[in-house]
Short mmCIF file of N, CA and C in Angstrom, two decimals:
data_model
loop_
_atom_site.label_atom_id
_atom_site.label_comp_id
_atom_site.label_asym_id
_atom_site.label_seq_id
_atom_site.Cartn_x
_atom_site.Cartn_y
_atom_site.Cartn_z
N MET A 96 1.15 -1.59 0.02
CA MET A 96 0.04 -0.41 0.08
C MET A 96 1.09 1.20 0.48
N SER A 97 0.35 1.56 -0.78
CA SER A 97 1.68 3.12 -0.94
C SER A 97 1.15 4.25 0.27
N ALA A 98 2.02 4.83 0.60
CA ALA A 98 1.81 6.19 1.85
C ALA A 98 1.17 6.84 1.87
N PHE A 99 1.27 7.43 -0.20
CA PHE A 99 -0.02 8.41 -0.26
C PHE A 99 -2.04 7.95 -0.13
N THR A 100 -1.89 6.92 -0.58
CA THR A 100 -2.69 6.45 -0.12
C THR A 100 -4.05 5.94 1.04
N ASP A 101 -2.89 5.68 1.37
CA ASP A 101 -3.13 4.62 3.65
C ASP A 101 -2.74 5.77 4.46
N HIS A 102 -3.67 6.81 4.60
CA HIS A 102 -4.22 8.11 5.54
C HIS A 102 -3.21 8.18 6.89
N ARG A 103 -3.11 6.94 7.18
CA ARG A 103 -2.54 6.85 8.72
C ARG A 103 -1.00 6.74 8.92
N LYS A 104 -0.19 6.63 7.57
CA LYS A 104 0.86 7.25 7.35
C LYS A 104 1.27 8.73 6.94
N ARG A 105 2.26 8.90 6.74
CA ARG A 105 3.42 10.03 6.88
C ARG A 105 4.16 10.06 6.40
N VAL A 106 5.18 10.54 5.71
CA VAL A 106 6.00 10.70 5.04
C VAL A 106 7.03 11.21 4.81
N TYR A 107 8.32 10.49 5.88
CA TYR A 107 9.67 11.52 6.72
C TYR A 107 10.86 11.66 5.38
N GLN A 108 11.27 13.17 5.48
CA GLN A 108 12.48 12.91 4.81
C GLN A 108 13.72 12.61 5.76
N VAL A 109 14.42 11.38 5.41
CA VAL A 109 15.52 11.49 6.19
C VAL A 109 16.60 11.98 5.78
N GLY A 110 17.61 13.12 6.52
CA GLY A 110 18.59 12.55 6.16
C GLY A 110 20.25 12.46 6.92
N LEU A 111 20.70 10.99 6.24
CA LEU A 111 21.72 10.51 6.79
C LEU A 111 22.91 10.21 6.12
N HIS A 112 24.25 10.02 6.88
CA HIS A 112 25.69 10.42 6.43
C HIS A 112 25.97 8.43 6.78
N ASN A 113 27.76 7.55 6.60
CA ASN A 113 27.79 7.33 7.14
C ASN A 113 29.45 7.81 7.55
N GLN A 114 29.47 7.35 9.33
CA GLN A 114 30.40 7.91 9.80
C GLN A 114 31.53 7.54 9.15
N ILE A 115 31.90 6.32 9.16
CA ILE A 115 33.12 5.71 8.70
C ILE A 115 33.39 5.76 7.64
N VAL A 116 32.49 6.04 6.26
CA VAL A 116 33.46 6.69 5.04
C VAL A 116 33.91 7.90 5.28
N ARG A 117 33.11 7.99 5.70
CA ARG A 117 33.42 10.56 6.06
C ARG A 117 35.18 9.48 6.30
N GLU A 118 35.00 9.17 7.40
CA GLU A 118 36.76 9.20 8.17
C GLU A 118 37.57 9.00 6.52
N CYS A 119 36.99 7.74 6.04
CA CYS A 119 37.47 7.11 5.05
C CYS A 119 38.40 8.07 4.07
N VAL A 120 37.53 8.66 2.97
CA VAL A 120 37.05 10.12 2.45
C VAL A 120 38.20 11.06 3.01
N LYS A 121 37.84 11.23 3.83
CA LYS A 121 39.32 12.49 4.57
C LYS A 121 40.20 11.76 4.20
N GLU A 122 40.46 10.53 4.84
CA GLU A 122 42.19 10.19 4.57
C GLU A 122 42.65 9.53 2.95
N ASN A 123 41.70 9.67 2.20
CA ASN A 123 42.12 9.38 0.79
C ASN A 123 41.74 7.89 0.85
N ARG A 124 41.11 7.22 1.13
CA ARG A 124 40.93 5.49 1.57
C ARG A 124 39.66 6.04 0.73
N SER A 125 39.08 4.63 0.63
CA SER A 125 36.71 4.11 0.45
C SER A 125 37.14 3.51 1.33
N HIS A 126 35.71 3.24 1.30
CA HIS A 126 34.93 1.85 1.96
C HIS A 126 35.06 0.55 1.70
N ALA A 127 35.54 -0.28 2.22
CA ALA A 127 35.00 -1.72 1.30
C ALA A 127 33.62 -2.06 0.64
N MET A 128 33.09 -1.35 1.87
CA MET A 128 31.46 -1.70 1.63
C MET A 128 30.78 -0.83 0.96
N TYR A 129 30.90 0.60 1.07
CA TYR A 129 29.73 1.44 1.19
C TYR A 129 30.73 2.85 -0.10
N ASP A 130 29.76 3.26 -0.75
CA ASP A 130 30.00 4.12 -2.21
C ASP A 130 30.73 5.34 -1.23
N ASP A 131 31.67 6.22 -1.63
CA ASP A 131 32.43 7.08 -1.21
C ASP A 131 31.20 8.22 -1.04
N ARG A 132 29.60 8.46 -1.66
CA ARG A 132 29.00 9.16 -1.59
C ARG A 132 28.29 9.22 0.08
N TRP A 133 29.11 7.76 0.69
CA TRP A 133 28.03 8.25 2.40
C TRP A 133 28.76 8.76 3.00
N ALA A 134 29.65 9.84 2.20
CA ALA A 134 30.38 10.62 3.43
C ALA A 134 29.53 12.14 3.43
N ASP A 135 29.12 12.38 2.56
CA ASP A 135 28.09 13.49 2.33
C ASP A 135 26.91 12.76 2.58
N VAL A 136 25.49 14.19 2.80
CA VAL A 136 24.36 13.64 3.50
C VAL A 136 22.96 13.44 2.40
N GLN A 137 22.94 12.42 2.38
CA GLN A 137 22.02 11.31 1.70
C GLN A 137 20.21 11.46 2.29
N THR A 138 19.40 12.03 1.53
CA THR A 138 18.04 11.87 1.77
C THR A 138 17.05 10.63 1.61
N HIS A 139 16.33 10.63 2.01
CA HIS A 139 15.50 9.16 1.73
C HIS A 139 14.56 9.26 2.33
N GLU A 140 13.22 8.84 1.72
CA GLU A 140 11.91 9.09 2.21
C GLU A 140 11.49 8.30 2.57
N VAL A 141 10.49 7.77 3.95
CA VAL A 141 9.90 6.49 4.68
C VAL A 141 8.64 6.86 5.07
N ALA A 142 7.77 6.09 4.56
CA ALA A 142 6.33 6.13 5.13
C ALA A 142 5.84 5.61 6.57
N ALA A 143 5.54 5.90 7.42
CA ALA A 143 5.64 5.52 8.64
C ALA A 143 4.46 6.03 9.15
N GLN A 144 3.75 5.89 10.84
CA GLN A 144 2.64 6.37 11.09
C GLN A 144 3.47 7.29 11.99
N THR A 145 4.80 7.47 12.45
CA THR A 145 5.30 8.36 13.57
C THR A 145 6.74 8.70 13.50
N LYS A 146 7.09 9.57 13.59
CA LYS A 146 8.53 9.41 13.60
C LYS A 146 9.55 8.81 14.12
N THR A 147 8.99 8.08 15.17
CA THR A 147 10.07 6.98 15.57
C THR A 147 9.82 6.19 15.47
N LYS A 148 8.70 5.72 14.73
CA LYS A 148 9.37 4.46 13.39
C LYS A 148 9.98 4.40 12.16
N ALA A 149 9.42 5.78 11.78
CA ALA A 149 10.33 6.44 10.70
C ALA A 149 11.58 6.04 11.00
N LEU A 150 12.26 6.14 12.31
CA LEU A 150 13.45 5.97 12.55
C LEU A 150 13.66 4.87 12.25
N ALA A 151 13.11 3.78 13.25
CA ALA A 151 13.00 2.06 13.59
C ALA A 151 13.09 1.78 12.18
N LEU A 152 12.92 2.23 10.91
CA LEU A 152 12.64 1.36 9.40
C LEU A 152 14.06 1.99 9.03
N ILE A 153 14.37 3.31 9.35
CA ILE A 153 15.80 3.61 9.15
C ILE A 153 16.91 3.00 9.59
N GLU A 154 16.75 2.77 11.20
CA GLU A 154 17.67 2.43 11.43
C GLU A 154 17.62 -0.21 10.80
N LYS A 155 16.81 0.27 10.80
CA LYS A 155 16.37 -1.25 10.03
C LYS A 155 17.37 -1.83 9.16
N ASN A 156 17.76 -0.87 7.72
CA ASN A 156 17.95 -0.98 6.89
C ASN A 156 19.23 -0.17 6.39
N TYR A 157 19.72 0.58 7.13
CA TYR A 157 20.83 1.76 7.37
C TYR A 157 21.58 1.54 8.95
N PRO A 158 22.08 0.65 9.95
CA PRO A 158 22.04 0.66 10.86
C PRO A 158 23.31 1.44 11.50
N SER A 159 23.37 2.12 13.01
CA SER A 159 24.34 2.56 13.16
C SER A 159 25.36 2.22 13.23
N CYS A 160 25.08 0.86 13.92
CA CYS A 160 26.50 -0.57 14.28
C CYS A 160 27.15 0.01 13.07
N ASP A 161 26.62 0.00 11.73
CA ASP A 161 27.63 -0.38 10.89
C ASP A 161 28.27 1.42 10.10
N GLY A 162 27.81 2.44 11.05
CA GLY A 162 28.55 3.37 10.98
C GLY A 162 27.67 4.98 10.27
N PHE A 163 26.06 4.37 9.73
CA PHE A 163 25.12 5.40 9.74
C PHE A 163 24.75 6.48 10.83
N VAL A 164 24.33 7.80 10.53
CA VAL A 164 24.26 8.60 12.12
C VAL A 164 22.89 10.20 10.63
N VAL A 165 21.57 9.63 11.83
CA VAL A 165 21.03 10.09 10.91
C VAL A 165 21.41 12.48 11.68
N ASP A 166 20.79 12.69 10.41
CA ASP A 166 21.69 13.98 10.32
C ASP A 166 20.27 14.76 10.53
N HIS A 167 19.10 14.54 10.25
CA HIS A 167 17.43 15.07 10.38
C HIS A 167 16.65 14.13 9.84
N VAL A 168 15.25 14.41 10.50
CA VAL A 168 14.09 14.05 10.15
C VAL A 168 13.07 15.24 10.01
N LYS A 169 12.57 15.19 9.03
CA LYS A 169 11.59 16.51 8.53
C LYS A 169 9.93 15.29 7.88
N ARG A 170 9.02 16.34 8.70
CA ARG A 170 7.41 15.53 7.54
C ARG A 170 7.77 15.92 7.13
N HIS A 171 7.33 15.34 5.69
CA HIS A 171 7.36 16.06 4.23
C HIS A 171 5.46 16.07 4.06
N ASP A 172 5.57 17.18 4.26
CA ASP A 172 3.37 17.60 4.10
C ASP A 172 3.12 17.54 2.48
#
């Protein structure tokens, strides 16, 4: 079901980067797994009922234990 047809869900824009990749890029190295673009903030849209649930989905797909850091979360109206 699309977030745009399910009125119980909102769309959140989540900006995140990977701190490990950022450190690699500063040292002129590349991360073994993630592209150098992850040194910069990447924006993803997530459909969820709440901001907390949106962050849980982001954590599932972009785990903090792998170096991902959430920079901002905005509700997309």
